[in-house]
Short mmCIF file of C-alpha atoms in Angstrom, two decimals:
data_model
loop_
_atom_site.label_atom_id
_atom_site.label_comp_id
_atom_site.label_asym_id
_atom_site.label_seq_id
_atom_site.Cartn_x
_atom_site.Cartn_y
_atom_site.Cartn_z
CA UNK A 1 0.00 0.00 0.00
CA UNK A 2 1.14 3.50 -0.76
CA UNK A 3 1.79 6.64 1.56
CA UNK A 4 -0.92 8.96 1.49
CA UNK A 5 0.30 11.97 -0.21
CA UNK A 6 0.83 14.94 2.05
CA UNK A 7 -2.33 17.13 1.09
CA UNK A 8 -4.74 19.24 2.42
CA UNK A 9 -7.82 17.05 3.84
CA UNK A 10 -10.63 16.42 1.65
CA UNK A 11 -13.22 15.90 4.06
CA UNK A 12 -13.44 16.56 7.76
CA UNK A 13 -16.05 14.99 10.48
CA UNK A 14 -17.10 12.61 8.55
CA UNK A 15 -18.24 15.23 5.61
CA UNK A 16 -16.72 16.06 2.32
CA UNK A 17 -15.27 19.50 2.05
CA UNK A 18 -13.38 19.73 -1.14
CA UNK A 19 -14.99 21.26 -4.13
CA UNK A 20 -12.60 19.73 -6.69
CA UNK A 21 -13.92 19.03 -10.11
CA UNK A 22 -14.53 15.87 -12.00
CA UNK A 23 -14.62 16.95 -15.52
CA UNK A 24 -14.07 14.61 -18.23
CA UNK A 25 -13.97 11.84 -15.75
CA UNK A 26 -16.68 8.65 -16.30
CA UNK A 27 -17.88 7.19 -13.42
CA UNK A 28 -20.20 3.66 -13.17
CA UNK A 29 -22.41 3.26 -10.42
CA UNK A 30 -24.65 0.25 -9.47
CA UNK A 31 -27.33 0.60 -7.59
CA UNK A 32 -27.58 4.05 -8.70
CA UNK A 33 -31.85 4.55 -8.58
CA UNK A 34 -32.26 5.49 -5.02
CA UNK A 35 -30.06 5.60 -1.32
CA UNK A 36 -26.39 5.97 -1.44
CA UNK A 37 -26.32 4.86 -5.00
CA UNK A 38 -28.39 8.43 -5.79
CA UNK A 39 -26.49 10.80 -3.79
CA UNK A 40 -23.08 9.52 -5.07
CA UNK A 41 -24.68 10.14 -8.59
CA UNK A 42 -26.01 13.60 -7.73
CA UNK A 43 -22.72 14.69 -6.12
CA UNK A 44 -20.46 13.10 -8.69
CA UNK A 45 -22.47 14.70 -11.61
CA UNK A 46 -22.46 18.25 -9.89
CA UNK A 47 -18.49 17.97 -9.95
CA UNK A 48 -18.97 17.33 -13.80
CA UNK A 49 -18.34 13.81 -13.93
CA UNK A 50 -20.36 11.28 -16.83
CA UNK A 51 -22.40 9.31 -14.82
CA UNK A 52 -23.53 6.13 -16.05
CA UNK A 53 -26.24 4.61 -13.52
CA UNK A 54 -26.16 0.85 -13.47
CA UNK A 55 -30.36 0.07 -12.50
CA UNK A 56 -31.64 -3.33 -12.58
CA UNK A 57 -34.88 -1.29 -13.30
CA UNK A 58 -34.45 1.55 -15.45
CA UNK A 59 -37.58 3.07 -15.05
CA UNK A 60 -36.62 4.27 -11.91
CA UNK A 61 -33.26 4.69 -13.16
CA UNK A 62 -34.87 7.54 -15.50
CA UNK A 63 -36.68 8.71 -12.54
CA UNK A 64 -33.57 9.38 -11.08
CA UNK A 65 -31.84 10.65 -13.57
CA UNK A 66 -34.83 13.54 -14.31
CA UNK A 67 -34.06 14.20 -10.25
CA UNK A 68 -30.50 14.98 -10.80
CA UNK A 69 -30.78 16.86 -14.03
CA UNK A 70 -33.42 19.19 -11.99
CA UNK A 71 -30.82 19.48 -9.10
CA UNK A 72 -28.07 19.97 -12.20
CA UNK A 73 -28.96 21.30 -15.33
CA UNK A 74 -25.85 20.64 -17.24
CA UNK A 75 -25.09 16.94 -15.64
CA UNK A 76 -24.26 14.20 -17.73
CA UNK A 77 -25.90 11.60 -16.65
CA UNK A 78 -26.99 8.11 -18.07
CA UNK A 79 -28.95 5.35 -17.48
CA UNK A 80 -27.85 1.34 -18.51
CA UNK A 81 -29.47 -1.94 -17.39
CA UNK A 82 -27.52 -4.43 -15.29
CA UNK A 83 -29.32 -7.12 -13.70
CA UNK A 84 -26.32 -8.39 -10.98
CA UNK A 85 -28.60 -11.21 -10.53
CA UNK A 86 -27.86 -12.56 -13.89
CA UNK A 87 -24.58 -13.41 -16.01
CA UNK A 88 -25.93 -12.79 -19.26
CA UNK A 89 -26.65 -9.22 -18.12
CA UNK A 90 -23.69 -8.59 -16.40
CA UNK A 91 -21.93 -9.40 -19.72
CA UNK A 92 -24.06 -7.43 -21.66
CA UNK A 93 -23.56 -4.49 -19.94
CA UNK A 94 -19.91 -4.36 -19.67
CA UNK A 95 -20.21 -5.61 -23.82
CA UNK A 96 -21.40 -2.04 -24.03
CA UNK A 97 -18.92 -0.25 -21.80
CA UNK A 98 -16.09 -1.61 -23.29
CA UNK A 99 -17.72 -0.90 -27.27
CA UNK A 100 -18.87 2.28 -26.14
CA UNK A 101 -16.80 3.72 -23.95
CA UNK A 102 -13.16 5.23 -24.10
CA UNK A 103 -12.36 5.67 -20.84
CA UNK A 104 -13.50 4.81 -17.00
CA UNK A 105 -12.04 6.31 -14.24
CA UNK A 106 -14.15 5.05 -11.89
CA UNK A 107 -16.06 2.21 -10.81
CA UNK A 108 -18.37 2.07 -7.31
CA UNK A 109 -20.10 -1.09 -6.61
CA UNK A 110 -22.76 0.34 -4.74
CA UNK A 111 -26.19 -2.15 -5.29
CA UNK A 112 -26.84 -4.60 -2.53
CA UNK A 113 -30.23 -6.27 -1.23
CA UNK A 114 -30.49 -6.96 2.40
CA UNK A 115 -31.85 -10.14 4.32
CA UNK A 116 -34.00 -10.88 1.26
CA UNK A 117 -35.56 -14.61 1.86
CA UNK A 118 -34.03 -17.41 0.36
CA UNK A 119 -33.84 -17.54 -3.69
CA UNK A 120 -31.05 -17.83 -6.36
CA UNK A 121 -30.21 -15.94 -9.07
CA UNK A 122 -29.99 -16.99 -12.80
CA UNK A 123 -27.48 -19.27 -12.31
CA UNK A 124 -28.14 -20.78 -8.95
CA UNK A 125 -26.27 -18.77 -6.85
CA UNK A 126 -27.81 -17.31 -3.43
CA UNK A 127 -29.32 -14.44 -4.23
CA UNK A 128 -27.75 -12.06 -1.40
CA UNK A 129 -24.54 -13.66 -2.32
CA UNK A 130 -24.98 -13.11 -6.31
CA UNK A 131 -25.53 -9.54 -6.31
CA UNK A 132 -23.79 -8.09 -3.28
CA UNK A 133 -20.74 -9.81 -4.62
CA UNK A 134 -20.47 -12.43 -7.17
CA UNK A 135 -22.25 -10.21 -9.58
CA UNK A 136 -20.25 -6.94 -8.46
CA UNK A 137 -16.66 -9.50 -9.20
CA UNK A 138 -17.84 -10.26 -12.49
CA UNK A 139 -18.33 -6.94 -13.89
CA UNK A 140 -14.96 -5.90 -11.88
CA UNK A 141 -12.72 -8.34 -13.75
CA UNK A 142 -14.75 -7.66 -17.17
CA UNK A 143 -14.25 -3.75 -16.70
CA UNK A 144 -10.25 -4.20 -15.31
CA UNK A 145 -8.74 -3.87 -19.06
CA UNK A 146 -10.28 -0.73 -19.86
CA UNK A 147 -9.98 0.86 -15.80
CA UNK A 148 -6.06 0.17 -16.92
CA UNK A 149 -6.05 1.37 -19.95
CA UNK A 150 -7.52 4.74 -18.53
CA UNK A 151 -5.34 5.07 -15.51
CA UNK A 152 -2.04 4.58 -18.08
CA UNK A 153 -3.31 7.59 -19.40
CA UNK A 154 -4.85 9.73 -17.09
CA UNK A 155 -4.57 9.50 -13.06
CA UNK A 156 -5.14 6.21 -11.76
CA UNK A 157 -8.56 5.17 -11.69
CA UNK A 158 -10.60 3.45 -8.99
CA UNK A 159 -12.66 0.56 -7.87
CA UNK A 160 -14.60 1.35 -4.78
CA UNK A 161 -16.44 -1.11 -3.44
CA UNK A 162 -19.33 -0.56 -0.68
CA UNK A 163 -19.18 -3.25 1.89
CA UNK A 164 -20.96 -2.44 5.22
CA UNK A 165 -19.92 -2.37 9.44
CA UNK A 166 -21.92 -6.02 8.88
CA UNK A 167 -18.71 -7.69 8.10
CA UNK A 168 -17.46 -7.61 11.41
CA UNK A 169 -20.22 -10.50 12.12
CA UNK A 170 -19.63 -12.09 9.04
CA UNK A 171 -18.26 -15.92 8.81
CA UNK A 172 -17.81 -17.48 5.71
CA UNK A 173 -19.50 -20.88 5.90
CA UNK A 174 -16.73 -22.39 3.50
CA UNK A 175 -18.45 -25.96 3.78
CA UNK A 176 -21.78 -24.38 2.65
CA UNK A 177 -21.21 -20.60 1.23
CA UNK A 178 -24.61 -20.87 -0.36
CA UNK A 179 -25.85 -21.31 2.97
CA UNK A 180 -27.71 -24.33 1.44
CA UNK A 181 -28.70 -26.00 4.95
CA UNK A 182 -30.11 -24.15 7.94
CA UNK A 183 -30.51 -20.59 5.87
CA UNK A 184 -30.66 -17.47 7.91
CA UNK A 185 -31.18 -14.06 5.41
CA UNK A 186 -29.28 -11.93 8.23
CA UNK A 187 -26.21 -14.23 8.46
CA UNK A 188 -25.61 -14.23 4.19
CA UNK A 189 -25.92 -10.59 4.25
CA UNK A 190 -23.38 -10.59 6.72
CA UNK A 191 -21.23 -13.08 4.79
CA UNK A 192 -21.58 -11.15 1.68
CA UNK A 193 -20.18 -8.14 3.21
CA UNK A 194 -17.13 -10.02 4.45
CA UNK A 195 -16.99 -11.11 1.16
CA UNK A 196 -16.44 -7.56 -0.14
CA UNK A 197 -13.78 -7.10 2.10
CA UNK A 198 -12.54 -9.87 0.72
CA UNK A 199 -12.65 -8.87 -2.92
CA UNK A 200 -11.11 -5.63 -2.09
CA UNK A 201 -8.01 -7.38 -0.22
CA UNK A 202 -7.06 -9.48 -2.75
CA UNK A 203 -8.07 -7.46 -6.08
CA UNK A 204 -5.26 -4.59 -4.37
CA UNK A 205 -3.06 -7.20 -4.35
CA UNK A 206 -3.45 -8.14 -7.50
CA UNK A 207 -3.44 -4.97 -9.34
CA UNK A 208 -0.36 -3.68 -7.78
CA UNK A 209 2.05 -2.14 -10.40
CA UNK A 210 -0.94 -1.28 -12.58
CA UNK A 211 -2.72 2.27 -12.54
CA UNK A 212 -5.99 0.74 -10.78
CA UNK A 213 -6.39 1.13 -7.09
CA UNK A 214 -8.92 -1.09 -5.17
CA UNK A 215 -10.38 0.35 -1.28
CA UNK A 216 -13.78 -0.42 -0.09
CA UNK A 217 -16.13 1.29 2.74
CA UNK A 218 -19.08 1.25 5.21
CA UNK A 219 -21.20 3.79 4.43
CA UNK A 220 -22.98 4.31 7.45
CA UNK A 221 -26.48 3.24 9.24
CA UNK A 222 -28.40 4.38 6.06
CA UNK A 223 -32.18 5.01 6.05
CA UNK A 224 -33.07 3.67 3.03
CA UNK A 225 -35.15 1.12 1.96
CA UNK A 226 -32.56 -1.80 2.01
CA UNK A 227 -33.98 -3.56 4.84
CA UNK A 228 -37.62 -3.43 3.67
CA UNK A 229 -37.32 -7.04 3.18
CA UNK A 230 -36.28 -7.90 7.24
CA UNK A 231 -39.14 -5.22 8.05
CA UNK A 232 -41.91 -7.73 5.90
CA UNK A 233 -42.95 -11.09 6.33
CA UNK A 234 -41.09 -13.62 4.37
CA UNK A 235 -38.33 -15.36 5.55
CA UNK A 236 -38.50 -14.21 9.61
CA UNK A 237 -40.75 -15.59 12.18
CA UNK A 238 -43.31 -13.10 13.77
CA UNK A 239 -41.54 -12.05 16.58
CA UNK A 240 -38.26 -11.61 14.67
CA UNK A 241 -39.62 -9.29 12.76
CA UNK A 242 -41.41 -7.23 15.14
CA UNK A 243 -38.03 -7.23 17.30
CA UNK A 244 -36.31 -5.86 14.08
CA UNK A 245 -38.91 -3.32 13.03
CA UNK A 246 -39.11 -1.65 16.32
CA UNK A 247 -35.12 -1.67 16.63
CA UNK A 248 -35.62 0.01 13.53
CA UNK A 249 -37.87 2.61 14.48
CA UNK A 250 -35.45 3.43 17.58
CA UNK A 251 -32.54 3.80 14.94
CA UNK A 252 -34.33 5.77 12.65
CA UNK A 253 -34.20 8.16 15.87
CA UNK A 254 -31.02 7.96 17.01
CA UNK A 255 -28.78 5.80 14.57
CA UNK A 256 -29.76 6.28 11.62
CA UNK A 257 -27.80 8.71 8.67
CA UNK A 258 -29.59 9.99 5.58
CA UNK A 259 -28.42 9.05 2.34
CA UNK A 260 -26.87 12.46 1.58
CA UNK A 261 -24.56 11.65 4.75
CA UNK A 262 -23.89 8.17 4.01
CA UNK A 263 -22.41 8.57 0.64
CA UNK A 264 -19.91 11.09 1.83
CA UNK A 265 -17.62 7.83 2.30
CA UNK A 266 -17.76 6.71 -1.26
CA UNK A 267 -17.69 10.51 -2.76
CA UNK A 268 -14.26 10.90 -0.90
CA UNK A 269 -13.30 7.82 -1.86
CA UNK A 270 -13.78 8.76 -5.17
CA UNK A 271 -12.33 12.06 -5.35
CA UNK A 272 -9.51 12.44 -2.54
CA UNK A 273 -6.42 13.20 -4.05
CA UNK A 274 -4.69 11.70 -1.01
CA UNK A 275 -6.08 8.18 -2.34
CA UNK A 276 -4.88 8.62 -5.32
CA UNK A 277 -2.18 5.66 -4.84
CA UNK A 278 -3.72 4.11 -1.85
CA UNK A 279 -5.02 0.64 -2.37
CA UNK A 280 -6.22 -2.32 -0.75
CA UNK A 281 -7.98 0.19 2.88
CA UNK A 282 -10.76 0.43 4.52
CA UNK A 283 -12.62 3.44 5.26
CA UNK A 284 -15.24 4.52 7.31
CA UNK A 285 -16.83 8.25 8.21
CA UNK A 286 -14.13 9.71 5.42
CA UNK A 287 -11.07 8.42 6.89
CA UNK A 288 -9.07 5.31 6.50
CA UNK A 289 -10.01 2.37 9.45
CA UNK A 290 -7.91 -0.02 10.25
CA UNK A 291 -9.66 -4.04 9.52
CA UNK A 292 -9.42 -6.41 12.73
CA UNK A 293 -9.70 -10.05 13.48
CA UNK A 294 -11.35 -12.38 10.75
CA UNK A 295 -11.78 -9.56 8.39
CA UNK A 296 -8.23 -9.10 7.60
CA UNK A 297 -7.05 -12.34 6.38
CA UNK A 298 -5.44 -12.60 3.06
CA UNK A 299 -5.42 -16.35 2.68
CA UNK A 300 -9.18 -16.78 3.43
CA UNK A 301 -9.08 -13.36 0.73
CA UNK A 302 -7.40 -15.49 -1.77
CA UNK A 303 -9.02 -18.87 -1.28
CA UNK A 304 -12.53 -16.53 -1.94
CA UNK A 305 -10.85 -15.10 -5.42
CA UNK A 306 -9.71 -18.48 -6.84
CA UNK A 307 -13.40 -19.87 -5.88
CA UNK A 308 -15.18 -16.86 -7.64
CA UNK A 309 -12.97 -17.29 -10.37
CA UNK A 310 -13.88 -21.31 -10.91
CA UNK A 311 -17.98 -20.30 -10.30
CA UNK A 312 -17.41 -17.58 -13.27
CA UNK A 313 -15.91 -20.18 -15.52
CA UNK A 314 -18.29 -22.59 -14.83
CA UNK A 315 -21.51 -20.83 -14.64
CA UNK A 316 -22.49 -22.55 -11.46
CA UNK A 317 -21.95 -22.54 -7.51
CA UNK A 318 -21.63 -26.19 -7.96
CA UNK A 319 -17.86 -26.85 -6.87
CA UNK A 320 -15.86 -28.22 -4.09
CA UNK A 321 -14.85 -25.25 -1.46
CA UNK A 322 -12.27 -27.49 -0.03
CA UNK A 323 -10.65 -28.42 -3.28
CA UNK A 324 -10.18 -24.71 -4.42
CA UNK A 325 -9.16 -23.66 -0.92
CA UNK A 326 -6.48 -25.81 -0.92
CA UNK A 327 -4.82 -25.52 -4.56
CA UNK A 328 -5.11 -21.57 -4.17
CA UNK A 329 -3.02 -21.44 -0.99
CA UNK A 330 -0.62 -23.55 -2.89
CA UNK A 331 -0.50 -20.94 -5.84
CA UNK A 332 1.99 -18.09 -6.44
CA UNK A 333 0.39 -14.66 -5.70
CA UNK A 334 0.63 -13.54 -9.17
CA UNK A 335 -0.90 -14.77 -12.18
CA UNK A 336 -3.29 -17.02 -10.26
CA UNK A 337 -6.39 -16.33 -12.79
CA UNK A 338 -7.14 -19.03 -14.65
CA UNK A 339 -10.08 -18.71 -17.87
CA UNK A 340 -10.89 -22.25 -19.13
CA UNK A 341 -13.80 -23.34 -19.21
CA UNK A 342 -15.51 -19.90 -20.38
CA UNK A 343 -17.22 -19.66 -23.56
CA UNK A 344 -15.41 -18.55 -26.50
CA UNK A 345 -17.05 -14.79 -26.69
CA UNK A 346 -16.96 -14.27 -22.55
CA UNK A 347 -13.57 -15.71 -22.51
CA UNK A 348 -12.25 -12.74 -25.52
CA UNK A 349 -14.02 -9.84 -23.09
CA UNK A 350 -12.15 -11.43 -19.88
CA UNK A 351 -8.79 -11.40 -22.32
CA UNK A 352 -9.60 -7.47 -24.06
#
C-alpha cells in the first residue's frame, strides 16, 4: 500500500469539504436509482463527472436521472441496465462499456439487497450472495482492461467497493457458502459483506504495479429502503420481525444517517487526491479504518478469489470449497487467474 500523499484534507467529520472538479472523468455506479447509490450520482455529476447509472430497473433509473438533471442542469448523466442477478446481463452491460466507452475512471459497486428470503439468481447462486458480490466481481474483472487502460493515461482510476460495518459479524460458511442448509437471510448478508472485504483485499493485491487502485467502505447506518425485506414477512418468524422493526424505528431516531450523509464515504473515496495511490484500505466516516480479526485475512481473501474465479468459468456454484481452498493457498500470488472453461465470446471480453 502506498503513503498517502501529504495534502490538504478532503473531508473533515465525517463530511466532504473539497470542491474539486470531475470533468471529463466517467464514473459507473450500481445501484444508482435510489439511497447511497443516488447521492453519489447527484454529487459526482455536480463535480462534472459522466455518470452512467447501473439500475436493474431503469424506469426508476430515468426517474432518477430527471431528479438529478433538476438538481443539475448541465449533468451528464446516463442510465444502462444491469441485472447483478444474472450473467448474461452482467456481460451485456460491460459488452457495451467496453464498445462504447473510451475511458473509465471510476467504478463504485454500490447495489446490494439486504436479508432478502431465500432464492437464487440466474445461475443458482444465493441471491444475497450473487448480487452483493459475485455479480459486483464479475463486472470488476470484465471492466479491469479498460480501468487500466484509462489510468495509463490519465490518473489512476478506482474501484470502490461498498461493503458495510456487517462484516465484522460475518463468517464465511466455507463448507456451505450458499448457505444451502439451515438458511438465515441476516447471516448471508453478513457473509456477503465479508466477502467484499474480501474482494477488495485481494483485487489490491493483485493490481499492484498497474494504474488501478482497489479500497472499499461502510457507508454508514443508512435510512433507506434496504432492509424493507427484514421489516416484511417472508423469511422471519413473527416475533423476529417485530423485534427488528421496532429496533428500527429506535434507529431511525437515534442511529440512523440519511443518504446524503452516508455517501460522503464513497464521494471521498472517489475524489480524494490523497487516495490517489492508496489501495487495498478500509474506510469509514471519510477516513481510513484499520480491519481487525477475521476480516483481515489474506489467505481466506485469496481462497474466496480463486473460488469466484472457478464459479465464473463454470456458470455454477456447484464446486468443491475445499478443493479450491487448498490448490489456491498452494499458488503463487501472481498470475493465479485461470479462464478455461468460459465460452469462446466471454472468454475474448475477460482477455480485451
Amino acid at each position: 500500500m502506498s503513503v498517502h500523499a501529504e495534502r490538504t484534507p478532503t473531508a473533515s467529520r465525517g463530511w466532504v469539504q473539497s470542491y474539486v472538479r470531475m470533468d471529463s472523468k466517467t464514473v459507473i455506479i450500481t445501484g444508482a436509482n435510489q439511497g447511497i447509490g443516488y447521492e453519489t450520482a447527484l454529487d459526482l455529476a455536480g463535480r462534472g463527472a459522466r455518470v452512467i447509472m447501473a439500475c436493474r430497473r431503469t424506469d426508476a433509473g430515468r426517474e432518477a436521472r430527471l431528479k438529478i438533471i433538476q438538481e443539475v442542469p448541465d449533468a451528464v448523466v446516463e442510465v444502462r441496465r444491469l441485472d447483478l442477478a444474472s450473467f448474461a446481463s452482467i456481460y451485456e452491460f460491460a459488452r457495451d462499456i467496453k464498445f462504447n466507452e473510451p475511458r473509465l475512471d471510476v467504478l463504485i459497486n454500490n447495489a446490494a439487497v439486504m436479508g432478502c428470503p431465500k432464492s437464487k439468481t440466474v445461475e443458482g447462486f444465493d441471491m444475497q450472495m450473487g448480487v452483493n458480490y459475485i455479480g459486483h466481481f464479475l463486472l470488476t474483472e470484465l471492466l479491469l482492461d479498460l480501468l487500466k487502460r484509462t489510468g495509463a493515461i490519465c490518473a489512476p482510476t478506482r474501484v470502490i467497493i461498498v461493503s458495510s460495518m456487517a462484516h465484522k459479524f460475518g463468517r464465511m460458511k466455507w463448507d456451505d457458502i450458499m448457505h444451502d442448509n439451515n438458511y438465515s437471510p441476516l447471516k448471508m448478508y453478513f457473509q456477503t459483506k465479508l466477502a467484499n472485504i474480501y474482494h477488495c483485499l485481494e483485487l489490491a493485491n493483485r493490481l499492484q504495479g498497474s494504474l488501478v487502485t482497489c479500497n472499499c467502505l461502510h457507508p454508514g447506518m443508512a435510512l433507506t429502503s434496504l432492509a424493507d425485506h427484514v421489516k416484511q414477512e417472508d423469511g422471519y418468524s413473527c416475533c423476529l420481525r417485530c423485534f427488528f422493526t421496532s429496533c428500527c424505528c429506535c434507529m431511525e431516531r437515534t442511529v440512523y444517517i440519511p443518504p446524503k450523509a452516508a455517501a460522503q464515504t464513497s464521494i471521498y473515496c472517489t475524489i480524494a487526491h490523497e487516495l490517489r495511490l492508496v489501495s487495498g484500505s478500509y474506510f469509514n466516516k471519510c477516513a481510513e479504518e484499520r480491519l481487525t480479526g477475521h476480516a483481515y485475512n489474506d489467505e481466506a481473501a485469496m481462497r474466496l478469489y480463486d473460488m469466484t474465479m472457478k464459479w465464473i468459468e463454470r456458470g455454477t456454484p456447484t464446486i468443491s470449497p475445499v478443493h479450491i481452498g487448498e490448490s489456491s493457498l498452494n499458488t503463487p500470488a501472481q498470475g493465479r487467474r485461470s479462464i478455461e472453461g468460459i465460452p469462446p465470446e466471454q472468454m475474448q471480453m475477460l482477455r480485451e
